[in-house]
PDB file of C-alpha atoms in Angstrom:
ATOM      1  CA  MET A  73      38.539 -32.848  59.001  1.00  0.00           C
ATOM      2  CA  ARG A  74      37.326 -36.158  60.436  1.00  0.00           C
ATOM      3  CA  ILE A  75      37.546 -39.577  58.817  1.00  0.00           C
ATOM      4  CA  VAL A  76      34.100 -41.145  59.252  1.00  0.00           C
ATOM      5  CA  GLU A  77      34.819 -44.358  57.322  1.00  0.00           C
ATOM      6  CA  GLN A  78      37.940 -45.734  55.648  1.00  0.00           C
ATOM      7  CA  THR A  79      37.994 -49.095  53.877  1.00  0.00           C
ATOM      8  CA  PRO A  80      39.658 -50.181  50.597  1.00  0.00           C
ATOM      9  CA  ASP A  81      36.326 -49.619  48.807  1.00  0.00           C
ATOM     10  CA  ARG A  82      35.062 -46.514  50.581  1.00  0.00           C
ATOM     11  CA  LEU A  83      36.351 -43.287  52.148  1.00  0.00           C
ATOM     12  CA  VAL A  84      34.040 -40.832  53.924  1.00  0.00           C
ATOM     13  CA  LEU A  85      35.399 -37.506  55.210  1.00  0.00           C
ATOM     14  CA  GLU A  86      33.499 -34.888  57.200  1.00  0.00           C
ATOM     15  CA  ILE A  87      34.651 -31.272  57.281  1.00  0.00           C
ATOM     16  CA  ARG A  88      33.072 -29.302  60.108  1.00  0.00           C
ATOM     17  CA  PRO A  89      34.387 -25.698  60.366  1.00  0.00           C
ATOM     18  CA  VAL A  90      34.004 -25.327  64.152  1.00  0.00           C
ATOM     19  CA  GLY A  91      36.610 -22.539  64.400  1.00  0.00           C
ATOM     20  CA  LEU A  92      34.884 -20.353  61.809  1.00  0.00           C
ATOM     21  CA  MET A  93      31.496 -20.970  63.424  1.00  0.00           C
ATOM     22  CA  LEU A  94      32.810 -19.907  66.862  1.00  0.00           C
ATOM     23  CA  LEU A  95      34.427 -16.811  65.324  1.00  0.00           C
ATOM     24  CA  CYS A  96      31.140 -15.736  63.691  1.00  0.00           C
ATOM     25  CA  VAL A  97      29.123 -16.294  66.885  1.00  0.00           C
ATOM     26  CA  GLY A  98      31.749 -14.385  68.898  1.00  0.00           C
ATOM     27  CA  LEU A  99      31.604 -11.428  66.484  1.00  0.00           C
ATOM     28  CA  PHE A 100      27.810 -11.440  66.660  1.00  0.00           C
ATOM     29  CA  LEU A 101      27.864 -11.294  70.472  1.00  0.00           C
ATOM     30  CA  LEU A 102      30.543  -8.577  70.497  1.00  0.00           C
ATOM     31  CA  PHE A 103      28.768  -6.316  67.982  1.00  0.00           C
ATOM     32  CA  PHE A 104      25.366  -6.894  69.567  1.00  0.00           C
ATOM     33  CA  THR A 105      26.669  -6.071  73.053  1.00  0.00           C
ATOM     34  CA  LEU A 106      28.519  -2.952  71.889  1.00  0.00           C
ATOM     35  CA  GLY A 107      25.587  -1.766  69.779  1.00  0.00           C
ATOM     36  CA  PHE A 108      22.597  -2.449  72.014  1.00  0.00           C
ATOM     37  CA  GLY A 109      23.694  -3.828  75.336  1.00  0.00           C
ATOM     38  CA  MET A 110      26.035  -1.236  76.883  1.00  0.00           C
ATOM     39  CA  ARG A 111      23.207   0.614  78.633  1.00  0.00           C
ATOM     40  CA  LEU A 112      22.093  -2.713  80.094  1.00  0.00           C
ATOM     41  CA  VAL A 113      25.473  -4.378  80.672  1.00  0.00           C
ATOM     42  CA  LEU A 114      27.315  -1.583  82.530  1.00  0.00           C
ATOM     43  CA  PRO A 115      24.635  -1.073  85.242  1.00  0.00           C
ATOM     44  CA  SER A 116      24.440  -4.844  85.738  1.00  0.00           C
ATOM     45  CA  LEU A 117      28.210  -5.118  86.104  1.00  0.00           C
ATOM     46  CA  ALA A 118      28.234  -2.207  88.552  1.00  0.00           C
ATOM     47  CA  GLY A 119      25.547  -3.940  90.617  1.00  0.00           C
ATOM     48  CA  LEU A 120      27.499  -7.205  90.656  1.00  0.00           C
ATOM     49  CA  MET A 121      30.627  -5.387  91.819  1.00  0.00           C
ATOM     50  CA  GLY A 122      28.708  -3.733  94.675  1.00  0.00           C
ATOM     51  CA  MET A 123      28.971  -0.221  93.269  1.00  0.00           C
ATOM     52  CA  PRO A 124      26.058   2.134  94.000  1.00  0.00           C
ATOM     53  CA  GLN A 125      23.729   2.904  91.107  1.00  0.00           C
ATOM     54  CA  THR A 126      24.532   6.303  89.652  1.00  0.00           C
ATOM     55  CA  PRO A 127      22.580   8.344  87.094  1.00  0.00           C
ATOM     56  CA  MET A 128      25.687   8.270  84.873  1.00  0.00           C
ATOM     57  CA  LEU A 129      25.383   4.491  84.484  1.00  0.00           C
ATOM     58  CA  THR A 130      21.611   4.170  84.336  1.00  0.00           C
ATOM     59  CA  ASN A 131      21.129   7.059  81.871  1.00  0.00           C
ATOM     60  CA  LEU A 132      23.926   6.435  79.398  1.00  0.00           C
ATOM     61  CA  PRO A 133      23.508   8.596  76.298  1.00  0.00           C
ATOM     62  CA  SER A 134      23.085   6.960  72.919  1.00  0.00           C
ATOM     63  CA  VAL A 135      26.447   7.073  71.147  1.00  0.00           C
ATOM     64  CA  PRO A 136      26.171   7.859  67.418  1.00  0.00           C
ATOM     65  CA  GLY A 137      26.937   4.812  65.305  1.00  0.00           C
ATOM     66  CA  MET A 138      26.533   2.269  68.104  1.00  0.00           C
ATOM     67  CA  ASN A 139      23.042   1.306  66.958  1.00  0.00           C
ATOM     68  CA  ALA A 140      24.447   0.702  63.462  1.00  0.00           C
ATOM     69  CA  LEU A 141      27.058  -1.599  65.031  1.00  0.00           C
ATOM     70  CA  GLY A 142      24.273  -3.463  66.772  1.00  0.00           C
ATOM     71  CA  TYR A 143      22.367  -3.925  63.526  1.00  0.00           C
ATOM     72  CA  ALA A 144      25.593  -5.026  61.805  1.00  0.00           C
ATOM     73  CA  SER A 145      25.850  -7.884  64.302  1.00  0.00           C
ATOM     74  CA  VAL A 146      23.384  -9.808  62.145  1.00  0.00           C
ATOM     75  CA  ILE A 147      26.007 -10.123  59.342  1.00  0.00           C
ATOM     76  CA  PRO A 148      28.342 -12.641  61.065  1.00  0.00           C
ATOM     77  CA  LEU A 149      25.258 -14.500  62.289  1.00  0.00           C
ATOM     78  CA  LEU A 150      23.955 -14.833  58.711  1.00  0.00           C
ATOM     79  CA  VAL A 151      27.396 -15.985  57.549  1.00  0.00           C
ATOM     80  CA  ALA A 152      27.427 -18.665  60.269  1.00  0.00           C
ATOM     81  CA  VAL A 153      23.929 -19.902  59.392  1.00  0.00           C
ATOM     82  CA  PHE A 154      23.967 -19.789  55.583  1.00  0.00           C
ATOM     83  CA  LEU A 155      27.589 -19.976  54.376  1.00  0.00           C
ATOM     84  CA  ILE A 156      29.439 -22.162  56.882  1.00  0.00           C
ATOM     85  CA  LYS A 157      28.233 -25.714  56.377  1.00  0.00           C
ATOM     86  CA  THR A 158      29.372 -29.187  57.313  1.00  0.00           C
ATOM     87  CA  ARG A 159      30.542 -30.995  54.195  1.00  0.00           C
ATOM     88  CA  ARG A 160      30.741 -34.736  53.662  1.00  0.00           C
ATOM     89  CA  LEU A 161      32.935 -36.237  50.952  1.00  0.00           C
ATOM     90  CA  THR A 162      32.272 -39.836  49.932  1.00  0.00           C
ATOM     91  CA  PHE A 163      34.634 -41.766  47.665  1.00  0.00           C
ATOM     92  CA  ASP A 164      33.016 -45.072  46.696  1.00  0.00           C
ATOM     93  CA  ARG A 165      34.713 -47.645  44.441  1.00  0.00           C
ATOM     94  CA  PRO A 166      31.715 -50.032  43.990  1.00  0.00           C
ATOM     95  CA  SER A 167      29.505 -47.207  42.676  1.00  0.00           C
ATOM     96  CA  ALA A 168      32.503 -45.467  40.988  1.00  0.00           C
ATOM     97  CA  LYS A 169      31.363 -42.094  42.348  1.00  0.00           C
ATOM     98  CA  VAL A 170      32.695 -39.156  44.334  1.00  0.00           C
ATOM     99  CA  THR A 171      29.930 -37.374  46.225  1.00  0.00           C
ATOM    100  CA  ILE A 172      30.085 -33.997  47.972  1.00  0.00           C
ATOM    101  CA  THR A 173      27.146 -33.422  50.330  1.00  0.00           C
ATOM    102  CA  SER A 174      26.311 -30.054  51.893  1.00  0.00           C
ATOM    103  CA  ARG A 175      22.562 -29.240  51.988  1.00  0.00           C
ATOM    104  CA  GLY A 176      22.482 -30.883  48.596  1.00  0.00           C
ATOM    105  CA  GLU A 177      24.478 -33.550  46.791  1.00  0.00           C
ATOM    106  CA  THR A 178      26.847 -33.320  43.829  1.00  0.00           C
ATOM    107  CA  GLY A 179      28.332 -36.414  42.220  1.00  0.00           C
ATOM    108  CA  TYR A 180      31.415 -36.918  40.029  1.00  0.00           C
ATOM    109  CA  PRO A 181      32.847 -40.040  38.357  1.00  0.00           C
ATOM    110  CA  LEU A 182      35.584 -41.625  40.475  1.00  0.00           C
ATOM    111  CA  ALA A 183      37.437 -42.707  37.328  1.00  0.00           C
ATOM    112  CA  ASP A 184      38.034 -39.020  36.450  1.00  0.00           C
ATOM    113  CA  LEU A 185      39.555 -38.181  39.854  1.00  0.00           C
ATOM    114  CA  GLN A 186      43.273 -37.560  39.445  1.00  0.00           C
ATOM    115  CA  GLY A 187      43.919 -36.723  43.113  1.00  0.00           C
ATOM    116  CA  ALA A 188      43.724 -33.840  45.577  1.00  0.00           C
ATOM    117  CA  THR A 189      45.994 -30.809  45.890  1.00  0.00           C
ATOM    118  CA  LEU A 190      46.343 -27.735  48.115  1.00  0.00           C
ATOM    119  CA  ALA A 191      45.364 -24.336  46.734  1.00  0.00           C
ATOM    120  CA  ALA A 192      46.976 -21.366  48.492  1.00  0.00           C
ATOM    121  CA  SER A 193      45.429 -17.923  48.983  1.00  0.00           C
ATOM    122  CA  ARG A 194      47.473 -14.935  50.119  1.00  0.00           C
ATOM    123  CA  SER A 195      46.228 -11.843  51.916  1.00  0.00           C
ATOM    124  CA  ASN A 196      48.079  -8.890  53.383  1.00  0.00           C
ATOM    125  CA  ASN A 197      46.640  -9.288  56.890  1.00  0.00           C
ATOM    126  CA  SER A 198      46.220 -12.995  57.610  1.00  0.00           C
ATOM    127  CA  GLY A 199      49.093 -14.437  55.583  1.00  0.00           C
ATOM    128  CA  THR A 200      48.615 -17.599  53.541  1.00  0.00           C
ATOM    129  CA  THR A 201      45.568 -19.829  53.867  1.00  0.00           C
ATOM    130  CA  TYR A 202      44.781 -23.096  52.095  1.00  0.00           C
ATOM    131  CA  ARG A 203      41.930 -25.272  50.880  1.00  0.00           C
ATOM    132  CA  ALA A 204      41.780 -28.758  49.422  1.00  0.00           C
ATOM    133  CA  VAL A 205      40.927 -29.059  45.726  1.00  0.00           C
ATOM    134  CA  LEU A 206      39.890 -32.222  43.852  1.00  0.00           C
ATOM    135  CA  GLN A 207      41.545 -32.565  40.444  1.00  0.00           C
ATOM    136  CA  PHE A 208      39.359 -34.212  37.783  1.00  0.00           C
ATOM    137  CA  SER A 209      40.244 -34.978  34.192  1.00  0.00           C
ATOM    138  CA  GLY A 210      38.056 -33.804  31.343  1.00  0.00           C
ATOM    139  CA  THR A 211      35.689 -30.853  31.533  1.00  0.00           C
ATOM    140  CA  THR A 212      35.157 -31.065  35.309  1.00  0.00           C
ATOM    141  CA  GLY A 213      38.629 -29.710  36.122  1.00  0.00           C
ATOM    142  CA  GLN A 214      39.177 -28.451  39.663  1.00  0.00           C
ATOM    143  CA  VAL A 215      36.495 -28.801  42.355  1.00  0.00           C
ATOM    144  CA  PRO A 216      37.217 -27.013  45.678  1.00  0.00           C
ATOM    145  CA  VAL A 217      36.285 -29.066  48.719  1.00  0.00           C
ATOM    146  CA  THR A 218      35.215 -25.911  50.622  1.00  0.00           C
ATOM    147  CA  PRO A 219      34.259 -22.434  49.325  1.00  0.00           C
ATOM    148  CA  TYR A 220      36.751 -20.794  51.724  1.00  0.00           C
ATOM    149  CA  SER A 221      40.425 -21.131  52.637  1.00  0.00           C
ATOM    150  CA  THR A 222      41.646 -21.650  56.204  1.00  0.00           C
ATOM    151  CA  SER A 223      44.892 -21.803  58.121  1.00  0.00           C
ATOM    152  CA  GLY A 224      45.941 -24.810  60.136  1.00  0.00           C
ATOM    153  CA  PRO A 225      46.487 -28.460  59.225  1.00  0.00           C
ATOM    154  CA  GLY A 226      42.906 -29.282  58.149  1.00  0.00           C
ATOM    155  CA  PRO A 227      43.252 -28.826  54.351  1.00  0.00           C
ATOM    156  CA  SER A 228      46.584 -30.696  54.150  1.00  0.00           C
ATOM    157  CA  ARG A 229      45.168 -33.575  56.216  1.00  0.00           C
ATOM    158  CA  THR A 230      42.212 -33.755  53.815  1.00  0.00           C
ATOM    159  CA  VAL A 231      44.560 -33.925  50.806  1.00  0.00           C
ATOM    160  CA  GLU A 232      46.702 -36.615  52.453  1.00  0.00           C
ATOM    161  CA  ALA A 233      43.661 -38.751  53.361  1.00  0.00           C
ATOM    162  CA  ILE A 234      42.259 -38.606  49.813  1.00  0.00           C
ATOM    163  CA  ASN A 235      45.555 -39.274  48.032  1.00  0.00           C
ATOM    164  CA  SER A 236      46.560 -42.142  50.340  1.00  0.00           C
ATOM    165  CA  TRP A 237      43.145 -43.792  49.821  1.00  0.00           C
ATOM    166  CA  LEU A 238      43.426 -43.415  46.039  1.00  0.00           C
ATOM    167  CA  GLY A 239      46.794 -45.189  46.175  1.00  0.00           C
ATOM    168  CA  PRO A 240      49.943 -44.756  44.105  1.00  0.00           C
ATOM    169  CA  ARG A 241      49.593 -43.458  40.582  1.00  0.00           C
ATOM    170  CA  VAL A 242      51.750 -43.548  37.451  1.00  0.00           C
ATOM    171  CA  SER A 243      51.867 -41.051  34.593  1.00  0.00           C
ATOM    172  CA  VAL A 244      50.982 -42.432  31.174  1.00  0.00           C
ATOM    173  CA  GLY A 245      51.647 -39.328  29.079  1.00  0.00           C
ATOM    174  CA  GLY A 246      49.596 -36.318  28.091  1.00  0.00           C
ATOM    175  CA  GLY A 247      49.241 -35.282  31.742  1.00  0.00           C
ATOM    176  CA  GLN A 248      47.087 -38.360  32.461  1.00  0.00           C
ATOM    177  CA  SER A 249      47.692 -40.802  35.299  1.00  0.00           C
ATOM    178  CA  ILE A 250      46.442 -44.220  36.351  1.00  0.00           C
ATOM    179  CA  ASN A 251      45.383 -45.113  39.866  1.00  0.00           C
ATOM    180  CA  LEU A 252      47.291 -48.334  40.553  1.00  0.00           C
ATOM    181  CA  SER A 253      44.888 -49.413  43.303  1.00  0.00           C
ATOM    182  CA  GLY A 254      41.721 -49.253  41.189  1.00  0.00           C
ATOM    183  CA  ALA A 255      40.152 -52.495  39.949  1.00  0.00           C
ATOM    184  CA  GLN A 256      40.166 -51.468  36.271  1.00  0.00           C
ATOM    185  CA  ALA A 257      43.792 -50.325  36.525  1.00  0.00           C
ATOM    186  CA  GLN A 258      44.803 -53.660  38.039  1.00  0.00           C
ATOM    187  CA  GLU A 259      43.190 -55.499  35.140  1.00  0.00           C
ATOM    188  CA  ALA A 260      44.934 -53.240  32.636  1.00  0.00           C
ATOM    189  CA  LEU A 261      48.304 -53.708  34.360  1.00  0.00           C
ATOM    190  CA  ALA A 262      47.840 -57.496  34.370  1.00  0.00           C
ATOM    191  CA  ALA A 263      47.057 -57.425  30.642  1.00  0.00           C
ATOM    192  CA  LEU A 264      50.146 -55.309  29.957  1.00  0.00           C
ATOM    193  CA  GLU A 265      52.337 -57.652  31.975  1.00  0.00           C
ATOM    194  CA  LYS A 266      51.093 -60.613  29.889  1.00  0.00           C
ATOM    195  CA  LEU A 267      52.361 -58.707  26.858  1.00  0.00           C
ATOM    196  CA  GLY A 268      55.716 -58.222  28.577  1.00  0.00           C
ATOM    197  CA  ILE A 269      55.171 -54.518  29.414  1.00  0.00           C
ATOM    198  CA  ARG A 270      55.863 -53.565  33.002  1.00  0.00           C
ATOM    199  CA  LEU A 271      54.900 -50.174  34.429  1.00  0.00           C
ATOM    200  CA  PRO A 272      56.636 -48.878  37.593  1.00  0.00           C
ATOM    201  CA  ARG A 273      54.541 -49.342  40.740  1.00  0.00           C
TER     202      ARG A 273
END
């Protein structure tokens, strides 16, 4: 996660999954080399090491299933190209919108944003992974920032950046909360204070 812009009126975050992209490209190269390249790679390595060319290396038999592994190498490549995308989150107070951009744009009302939380996913092999989730009131509900969960500090840093920009909040009952740093909330708090009602800040 990278903070592109951070002002009192605007927060822009960019999430670029470099680790996942490198993993997919690495798997593609591994599967492709094992599936198609062994008959080309081993003789080349032998030549680089100064070993004499032998019929055993130049006429390697086709191992059953290796071609299938080579064809399967296209799967991680397709995942890298079509599923792993850079996402940009824009929180804009003047336009009162939250925008998520990733080969398309989806907008949500900023007034409905209650904050960001971490959603955990457990698996038997890789342990617990996380992703940031935007919490909206009303029918919108939860909106995941990314379609996948990852390990590492990225999701928690995203949640911290969003919640610190939104500012402190107070509960007003019924599970609702008010963002104390928003312009409309400040006006409402000022009106309440004129009536002698003080909310904790």
